[in-house]
């Protein structure tokens, strides 16, 4: 048994996939998070329906749009 | 009488089906949860209208999109 | 005068009808609940526009999708 | 000056009309409520665009779908 | 400088216009409120796109649908 | 560095533009606010897609519909 | 590991890109924030589908519409 935030903690400095509402997604290195699942990603790619639409050096993704986070 | 979180607790290490808003679903081994019903799934399959669309070794599913969880 | 949660409490081990947002419904034996109206149903049938679409031995229904619960 | 919950309290055992989001409504005897405006109705009729679609002996209506309650 | 709830307080026993999400509105005498902006209106008219569709002697309008309240 | 509520505080008695969800906007003199960003506007004009649709002497705008406020 | 709010703090007086729900975006100098991710932007440009639609000297953007903030 592992808490969801503990999985985030173990994923720091690793590549994660983040899927948001509205067909939007991010791939990047997890650099931080808080208990609301707000995330800091580094070297992130934003995807829309699996197409890369943007590259972002650092980005804060708000947790309440998140559907899943996959390390 | 059993509390919803106690059902989750009894389902740790077992296969669960999770149905989310927006016709999205997950099947996988329940590896963790928290009081917001955020879930950790292992060996998960993501489904869309009952078609498998993705396989995810580990995934954190945010609780506020959940409609039901079925052990 | 009776509190909503007291009605749930009196309905434990009885058949209830649960209507959710999005034309989805459940019929089953109420096995548990919590103050957020998260529910545990046993021997549940999921309905969509009054058609049975699935049978679920045990299911946790998240309270924030509930429109009404009827014992 | 009267608080909204005090109006509910005065309406116990009286006929109320409840209008929900999504064109759904209820008419019934108010049997209980809580501070979230979750309601217990007895001898309720569910209406959809002013047509009676269902009769429910007892029903718990979740407060966060309520638009107005009229004694 | 005046707090929003203080404006409501000064409007007790006066005619107010309440605009809700979904093109719905109310005109009536403000008889009460609480900190969530749940309102009690007397002699209220419900409007839909500026047409009067219903008259309600007393009505509790749930605050979370409110867009604006105008004394 | 300035907190958002401090910007509101400095804008009291000044003209502000408020943009809400659903293409609705307000222009008026900021007369008050609270920590939820509920606002009191005086001599307000309501706009819909930049057309003035209504004039309101005093209006309480509920904070949770606000997209931005611009002094 | 860095907390999301710490990234905001480090971005004070720097150019940020803010993406909101509903295809709306802002570019501007971050002048402030609070724990809800309400933001104060200076010399902001509002964009809609990447077209500049408005310039705003100072603007308070409400946090609950934010999808991501990128320094």
XYZ file of C-alpha atoms in Angstrom:
497
model
C 0.000 0.000 0.000
C 1.402 3.383 -1.066
C -0.221 6.826 -0.829
C -0.694 8.752 -4.108
C 1.522 11.618 -2.905
C 4.264 9.123 -2.006
C 4.244 7.930 -5.630
C 4.722 11.560 -6.699
C 7.556 11.893 -4.213
C 9.334 8.844 -5.620
C 8.915 10.259 -9.130
C 10.831 13.477 -8.478
C 13.499 13.974 -11.183
C 11.868 11.346 -13.337
C 9.868 11.564 -16.545
C 6.092 11.631 -15.955
C 3.046 11.716 -18.197
C 0.228 13.985 -17.047
C -3.204 13.821 -18.625
C -5.553 16.775 -18.123
C -9.198 17.362 -18.840
C -9.857 18.655 -22.357
C -7.532 16.247 -24.256
C -4.460 18.126 -23.084
C -1.384 16.318 -21.827
C 2.148 16.970 -20.609
C 5.343 14.922 -20.619
C 8.279 16.170 -18.581
C 10.598 15.761 -15.615
C 8.717 16.090 -12.309
C 10.467 18.809 -10.340
C 7.904 19.362 -7.594
C 4.344 19.001 -6.361
C 2.084 19.994 -3.471
C -0.830 18.260 -1.706
C -3.335 19.659 -4.263
C -1.378 17.791 -6.980
C -0.195 21.069 -8.444
C 2.924 19.985 -10.325
C 6.207 21.540 -11.458
C 7.493 20.021 -14.692
C 10.841 20.683 -16.388
C 11.600 20.236 -20.092
C 7.916 19.649 -20.662
C 6.120 18.933 -23.900
C 2.462 19.836 -24.117
C 0.405 17.481 -26.228
C -3.068 17.771 -27.658
C -4.533 14.464 -28.824
C -0.993 13.017 -28.690
C 0.537 15.734 -30.939
C 3.290 17.877 -29.364
C 1.991 21.464 -29.529
C 4.441 23.314 -27.292
C 7.713 22.953 -25.382
C 8.023 24.566 -21.951
C 11.277 24.797 -19.990
C 9.452 24.998 -16.655
C 5.726 24.844 -16.082
C 3.355 24.753 -13.109
C 0.341 22.569 -13.893
C -2.682 23.169 -11.687
C -3.814 20.010 -9.953
C -7.534 20.351 -10.361
C -7.345 19.725 -14.106
C -5.389 16.477 -13.688
C -6.994 13.157 -14.652
C -3.946 10.972 -14.088
C -0.190 11.184 -13.527
C 1.945 8.284 -14.662
C 5.620 7.949 -13.730
C -22.296 -1.536 7.299
C -18.910 -0.722 5.778
C -17.381 2.701 5.006
C -16.404 3.385 1.363
C -12.729 3.860 2.296
C -12.758 0.523 4.146
C -13.841 -1.165 0.904
C -10.864 0.461 -0.805
C -8.612 -0.748 1.991
C -9.815 -4.326 1.580
C -9.198 -4.061 -2.178
C -5.465 -3.296 -1.920
C -3.473 -5.658 -4.183
C -6.642 -6.668 -5.965
C -7.957 -5.913 -9.441
C -10.367 -2.956 -9.518
C -12.424 -1.266 -12.207
C -12.526 2.541 -12.042
C -14.987 4.526 -14.108
C -14.290 8.233 -14.629
C -16.293 11.087 -16.058
C -15.937 11.444 -19.838
C -16.297 7.734 -20.772
C -12.803 6.973 -19.512
C -12.073 3.904 -17.409
C -9.191 2.045 -15.778
C -8.627 -1.576 -14.825
C -5.640 -2.404 -12.637
C -4.273 -3.577 -9.308
C -5.105 -1.125 -6.507
C -1.816 -0.172 -4.901
C -2.934 2.782 -2.795
C -5.505 5.491 -2.130
C -6.103 8.531 0.071
C -9.230 10.054 1.646
C -9.963 12.090 -1.538
C -10.223 8.761 -3.424
C -7.046 9.560 -5.338
C -5.901 6.095 -6.389
C -2.629 4.364 -7.260
C -3.085 1.609 -9.841
C -0.453 -0.880 -11.050
C -0.479 -2.692 -14.392
C -3.377 -0.515 -15.438
C -5.254 -0.507 -18.710
C -7.010 2.684 -19.715
C -10.234 2.159 -21.587
C -12.388 4.504 -23.604
C -15.888 3.191 -24.275
C -14.627 -0.260 -23.237
C -11.700 -0.273 -25.726
C -8.197 -0.530 -24.222
C -6.370 2.609 -25.348
C -3.252 2.573 -23.178
C -1.257 0.460 -20.717
C 0.319 2.153 -17.700
C 2.725 0.424 -15.312
C 1.851 2.776 -12.451
C -0.700 5.568 -12.490
C -2.172 8.032 -10.005
C -5.836 8.667 -10.802
C -7.277 11.848 -9.321
C -10.299 11.156 -7.166
C -12.521 13.985 -8.250
C -13.055 12.457 -11.693
C -14.178 9.114 -10.280
C -17.777 7.953 -10.762
C -17.382 4.503 -9.256
C -14.718 2.029 -8.132
C -15.551 -1.656 -8.249
C -13.337 -4.318 -6.677
C -37.732 15.835 10.943
C -34.959 13.462 9.875
C -31.432 14.273 8.651
C -30.470 13.016 5.163
C -27.648 10.857 6.564
C -30.072 9.278 9.047
C -32.232 8.173 6.112
C -29.142 6.538 4.602
C -28.419 4.881 7.930
C -31.925 3.419 8.102
C -31.524 2.130 4.527
C -28.473 -0.063 5.236
C -29.057 -3.595 3.885
C -31.998 -2.379 1.860
C -32.481 -1.856 -1.858
C -31.844 1.745 -2.971
C -32.068 3.596 -6.265
C -29.264 6.081 -6.938
C -29.493 8.578 -9.756
C -26.291 10.246 -10.934
C -25.532 13.127 -13.270
C -25.222 12.082 -16.905
C -28.303 9.779 -17.069
C -26.515 7.064 -15.120
C -28.220 5.177 -12.313
C -27.645 2.323 -9.866
C -29.939 -0.093 -8.085
C -28.487 -2.222 -5.305
C -28.297 -3.073 -1.621
C -26.853 -0.185 0.417
C -23.883 -1.593 2.313
C -22.291 1.646 3.532
C -21.910 5.393 3.156
C -19.895 8.314 4.526
C -20.722 11.983 5.203
C -19.838 12.948 1.578
C -22.606 10.557 0.432
C -20.036 8.226 -1.057
C -21.947 4.935 -1.144
C -21.139 1.221 -1.059
C -23.642 -0.846 -3.043
C -23.833 -4.653 -3.240
C -25.398 -6.659 -6.068
C -25.725 -3.450 -8.030
C -27.118 -2.925 -11.493
C -25.925 0.081 -13.434
C -28.533 1.633 -15.661
C -28.285 4.124 -18.473
C -31.597 5.715 -19.424
C -33.336 2.910 -17.479
C -31.537 0.087 -19.378
C -29.355 -2.250 -17.284
C -25.846 -1.930 -18.743
C -23.701 -3.675 -16.119
C -23.864 -5.794 -12.963
C -21.396 -5.095 -10.159
C -20.997 -7.326 -7.083
C -19.646 -4.440 -4.970
C -19.236 -0.843 -6.019
C -18.223 2.443 -4.417
C -20.193 5.323 -5.928
C -18.663 8.765 -5.418
C -21.067 11.115 -3.686
C -20.462 14.228 -5.716
C -22.135 12.749 -8.793
C -25.321 11.874 -6.913
C -28.586 13.660 -7.739
C -30.856 11.613 -5.477
C -30.883 8.414 -3.424
C -34.200 6.696 -2.888
C -34.661 3.813 -0.435
C -34.703 39.002 8.175
C -34.714 35.203 8.113
C -31.849 32.802 7.351
C -32.339 30.382 4.415
C -32.016 27.338 6.692
C -34.668 28.784 9.027
C -37.070 28.886 6.071
C -36.332 25.197 5.479
C -36.932 24.517 9.153
C -40.329 26.221 9.054
C -41.223 24.169 5.957
C -40.811 20.752 7.621
C -43.915 18.605 6.980
C -45.036 20.979 4.279
C -45.164 20.672 0.500
C -42.112 22.164 -1.229
C -41.036 22.607 -4.840
C -37.368 21.943 -5.549
C -35.789 22.916 -8.838
C -32.480 21.301 -9.793
C -29.948 21.927 -12.534
C -30.721 20.065 -15.760
C -34.488 20.841 -15.925
C -35.240 18.365 -13.176
C -37.639 19.177 -10.351
C -39.267 17.620 -7.298
C -42.506 18.271 -5.448
C -42.993 16.607 -2.069
C -43.298 16.909 1.690
C -40.087 18.191 3.283
C -39.077 15.650 5.899
C -35.541 16.834 6.632
C -32.492 18.795 5.530
C -28.911 19.521 6.559
C -26.668 22.595 6.292
C -25.549 21.582 2.740
C -29.240 21.814 1.693
C -29.368 18.077 1.195
C -33.105 17.383 1.502
C -35.346 14.493 2.502
C -38.650 14.506 0.627
C -41.641 12.217 1.219
C -44.329 11.369 -1.353
C -42.234 13.089 -3.977
C -42.936 13.518 -7.644
C -40.003 14.007 -9.966
C -40.685 16.303 -12.872
C -38.792 16.936 -16.065
C -39.834 20.121 -17.876
C -42.982 20.144 -15.695
C -44.021 16.553 -16.621
C -44.214 14.046 -13.736
C -41.742 11.274 -14.633
C -41.496 9.302 -11.376
C -43.029 8.931 -7.901
C -40.725 8.316 -4.952
C -41.981 7.441 -1.449
C -38.816 8.815 0.189
C -35.892 10.498 -1.525
C -32.679 12.231 -0.510
C -31.911 15.078 -2.904
C -28.292 16.246 -2.900
C -28.008 19.941 -2.129
C -25.385 20.904 -4.650
C -27.749 20.399 -7.585
C -30.425 22.687 -6.104
C -31.282 25.962 -7.826
C -34.187 26.950 -5.593
C -36.500 25.525 -2.941
C -39.954 27.019 -2.613
C -42.283 26.201 0.300
C -15.478 50.523 1.029
C -18.344 48.151 1.781
C -18.301 44.351 2.039
C -20.597 42.417 -0.349
C -22.545 40.883 2.558
C -23.073 44.343 4.034
C -24.740 45.400 0.782
C -27.054 42.394 1.130
C -27.773 43.381 4.702
C -28.733 46.917 3.678
C -31.025 45.447 0.991
C -33.216 43.460 3.395
C -36.916 44.223 2.719
C -36.015 45.804 -0.576
C -36.532 44.715 -4.169
C -33.475 42.939 -5.642
C -32.629 41.480 -9.038
C -30.740 38.167 -8.959
C -29.140 36.747 -12.075
C -28.234 33.059 -12.085
C -26.234 30.865 -14.432
C -28.298 29.401 -17.276
C -30.202 32.590 -18.219
C -32.425 32.330 -15.173
C -33.255 35.348 -13.030
C -35.324 36.390 -10.024
C -36.881 39.669 -8.930
C -38.273 39.892 -5.420
C -38.056 41.300 -1.895
C -34.889 40.157 -0.110
C -35.999 38.534 3.123
C -32.740 36.880 4.164
C -29.319 35.576 3.193
C -26.368 33.682 4.630
C -22.589 33.895 4.087
C -22.789 31.494 1.069
C -25.110 34.058 -0.604
C -28.034 31.685 -0.307
C -30.987 34.066 -0.484
C -34.587 34.169 0.726
C -36.857 36.095 -1.633
C -40.510 37.025 -1.085
C -43.058 37.773 -3.813
C -40.521 36.618 -6.350
C -40.867 36.430 -10.108
C -38.673 33.966 -11.940
C -37.552 35.122 -15.350
C -35.990 33.287 -18.236
C -34.382 35.570 -20.842
C -36.338 38.474 -19.272
C -39.759 36.753 -19.575
C -41.615 36.076 -16.298
C -42.115 32.289 -16.147
C -43.250 31.748 -12.563
C -44.363 33.553 -9.388
C -43.156 32.267 -6.026
C -44.446 33.565 -2.670
C -41.233 32.540 -0.876
C -38.153 30.998 -2.395
C -34.679 29.993 -1.245
C -32.164 30.573 -4.041
C -28.906 28.658 -3.670
C -25.903 30.967 -3.679
C -23.581 28.973 -5.869
C -25.676 29.611 -8.977
C -25.656 33.392 -8.492
C -23.837 35.615 -10.990
C -24.897 38.959 -9.534
C -27.353 40.469 -7.079
C -28.485 44.024 -7.646
C -30.478 46.025 -5.066
C 5.455 41.709 -5.047
C 1.820 42.534 -4.295
C -0.995 40.204 -3.228
C -4.083 40.046 -5.499
C -6.361 41.297 -2.709
C -4.039 44.247 -2.112
C -4.509 45.250 -5.760
C -8.269 45.161 -5.168
C -7.816 47.253 -2.059
C -5.847 49.903 -3.979
C -8.587 49.941 -6.629
C -11.406 50.966 -4.266
C -13.298 53.970 -5.706
C -11.674 53.416 -9.071
C -13.023 52.140 -12.367
C -12.423 48.409 -12.895
C -13.138 45.960 -15.702
C -14.376 42.543 -14.600
C -14.545 39.641 -17.029
C -16.731 36.669 -16.094
C -17.177 33.216 -17.541
C -19.781 33.047 -20.324
C -18.677 36.180 -22.244
C -20.189 38.461 -19.615
C -18.351 41.531 -18.353
C -18.785 44.517 -16.036
C -17.297 47.986 -15.938
C -17.873 50.075 -12.836
C -16.475 51.755 -9.724
C -15.155 49.193 -7.220
C -16.945 49.856 -3.953
C -15.982 46.698 -2.042
C -14.761 43.116 -2.107
C -14.177 40.156 0.171
C -11.565 37.362 0.236
C -13.651 35.212 -2.174
C -13.329 38.059 -4.726
C -17.031 38.806 -4.430
C -17.191 42.406 -5.611
C -19.414 45.443 -5.078
C -19.579 47.674 -8.147
C -21.257 51.087 -8.434
C -22.516 52.683 -11.647
C -21.850 49.438 -13.421
C -22.404 48.562 -17.040
C -22.901 44.926 -17.911
C -21.477 43.907 -21.244
C -21.980 40.850 -23.374
C -19.347 40.397 -26.104
C -18.367 44.058 -25.538
C -21.934 45.405 -26.038
C -23.489 47.235 -23.047
C -26.650 45.273 -22.177
C -27.622 46.726 -18.808
C -26.823 49.517 -16.345
C -26.822 48.733 -12.623
C -26.531 51.386 -9.895
C -25.089 48.887 -7.397
C -24.296 45.245 -8.003
C -22.714 42.370 -6.097
C -20.772 40.140 -8.480
C -20.034 36.656 -7.167
C -16.332 35.894 -7.160
C -16.415 32.359 -8.455
C -17.492 33.481 -11.936
C -14.604 35.936 -12.277
C -11.859 35.333 -14.848
C -9.972 38.582 -14.329
C -10.330 41.991 -12.707
C -8.427 44.889 -14.212
C -8.112 48.276 -12.493
C 12.329 19.245 -5.501
C 10.592 22.621 -5.551
C 7.039 23.521 -4.497
C 4.769 25.060 -7.168
C 4.343 28.267 -5.136
C 8.124 28.571 -4.799
C 8.383 28.577 -8.594
C 5.862 31.437 -8.641
C 7.895 33.244 -6.022
C 11.074 32.952 -8.088
C 9.179 34.279 -11.122
C 8.199 37.602 -9.539
C 9.127 40.480 -11.877
C 9.615 38.063 -14.728
C 7.611 37.377 -17.880
C 5.170 34.458 -17.474
C 2.732 32.707 -19.765
C -0.606 31.774 -18.185
C -3.017 29.429 -19.928
C -6.636 29.413 -18.772
C -9.594 27.210 -19.509
C -11.580 28.259 -22.566
C -8.591 28.900 -24.914
C -7.746 32.126 -23.134
C -4.178 33.045 -22.251
C -2.118 35.853 -20.731
C 1.490 36.963 -21.130
C 2.836 39.508 -18.678
C 5.171 40.364 -15.819
C 4.247 38.468 -12.646
C 3.725 41.059 -9.935
C 2.095 38.884 -7.264
C 0.214 35.744 -6.357
C -1.513 34.061 -3.430
C -1.872 30.415 -2.337
C -4.987 29.946 -4.552
C -2.762 30.824 -7.557
C -4.638 34.076 -8.056
C -2.103 36.136 -9.990
C -1.267 39.805 -10.497
C 0.146 40.509 -13.953
C 1.580 43.788 -15.242
C 1.789 44.866 -18.880
C -0.302 41.857 -19.782
C -1.500 40.758 -23.170
C -4.603 38.628 -23.329
C -4.591 36.047 -26.078
C -7.338 33.931 -27.563
C -6.081 31.005 -29.640
C -2.651 32.726 -29.719
C -4.020 36.051 -31.076
C -3.512 39.131 -28.856
C -7.024 40.445 -28.133
C -6.401 42.966 -25.366
C -3.664 44.794 -23.457
C -4.068 45.296 -19.710
C -1.742 47.464 -17.601
C -2.530 45.505 -14.430
C -4.766 42.495 -14.102
C -5.784 40.041 -11.384
C -6.305 36.581 -12.870
C -8.368 34.208 -10.738
C -6.495 31.015 -9.959
C -9.273 28.533 -10.450
C -9.323 29.068 -14.207
C -5.581 28.411 -14.580
C -4.368 25.337 -16.469
C -0.648 26.125 -16.354
C 1.758 28.956 -15.565
C 5.100 28.978 -17.322
C 7.944 31.330 -16.329
